[in-house]
Coordinates of C-alpha atoms in Angstrom, one line a residue:
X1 CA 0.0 0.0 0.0
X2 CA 2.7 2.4 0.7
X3 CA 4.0 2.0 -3.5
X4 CA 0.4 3.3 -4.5
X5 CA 0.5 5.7 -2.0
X6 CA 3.9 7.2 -3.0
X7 CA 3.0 7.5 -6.2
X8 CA 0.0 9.6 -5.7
X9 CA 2.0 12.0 -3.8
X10 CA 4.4 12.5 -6.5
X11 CA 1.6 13.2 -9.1
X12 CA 0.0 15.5 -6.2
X13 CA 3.6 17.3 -6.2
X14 CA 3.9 17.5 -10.4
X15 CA 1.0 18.7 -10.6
X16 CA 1.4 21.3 -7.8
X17 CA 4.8 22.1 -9.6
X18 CA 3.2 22.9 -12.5
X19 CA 0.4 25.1 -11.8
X20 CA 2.8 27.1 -9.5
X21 CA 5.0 27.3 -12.8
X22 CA 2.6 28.9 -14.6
X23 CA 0.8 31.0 -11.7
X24 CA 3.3 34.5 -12.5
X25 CA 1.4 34.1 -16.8
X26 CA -1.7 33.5 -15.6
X27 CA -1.8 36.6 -13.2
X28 CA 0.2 38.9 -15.6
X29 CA -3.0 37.8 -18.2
X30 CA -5.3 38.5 -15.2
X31 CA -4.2 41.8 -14.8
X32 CA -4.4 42.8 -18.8
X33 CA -7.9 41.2 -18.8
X34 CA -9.2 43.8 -15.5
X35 CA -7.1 46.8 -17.4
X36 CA -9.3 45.8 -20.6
X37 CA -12.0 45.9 -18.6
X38 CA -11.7 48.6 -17.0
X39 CA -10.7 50.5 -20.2
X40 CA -14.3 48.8 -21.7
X41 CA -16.4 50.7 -18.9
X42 CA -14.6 53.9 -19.0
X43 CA -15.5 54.2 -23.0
X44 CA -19.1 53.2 -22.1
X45 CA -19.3 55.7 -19.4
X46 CA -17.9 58.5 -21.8
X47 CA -20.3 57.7 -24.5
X48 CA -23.0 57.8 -22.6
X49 CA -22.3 61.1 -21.1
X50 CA -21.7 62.8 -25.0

């Protein structure tokens, strides 16, 4: 039981590895995508003011 065991853990950790090697893109992208937004509501907001 302990093999099985082990092995899960070290999918648990590659997996873990991975998403925290691709968590610095991810929020970079999550930044652009609220700056796009935010750019979005500013343009509705003028328009609707003219």
């Amino acid at each position: 039981m302990e093999f099985p065991s082990f092995l899960v853990l070290c999918v648990i950790a590659f997996f873990l590895w991975r998403i925290s090697d691709q968590m610095p893109d991810v929020l970079f992208r999550l930044s652009e995508v609220q700056k796009d937004i935010a750019e979005l509501r500013r343009q509705n907001e003028d328009s609707h003011r003219a």
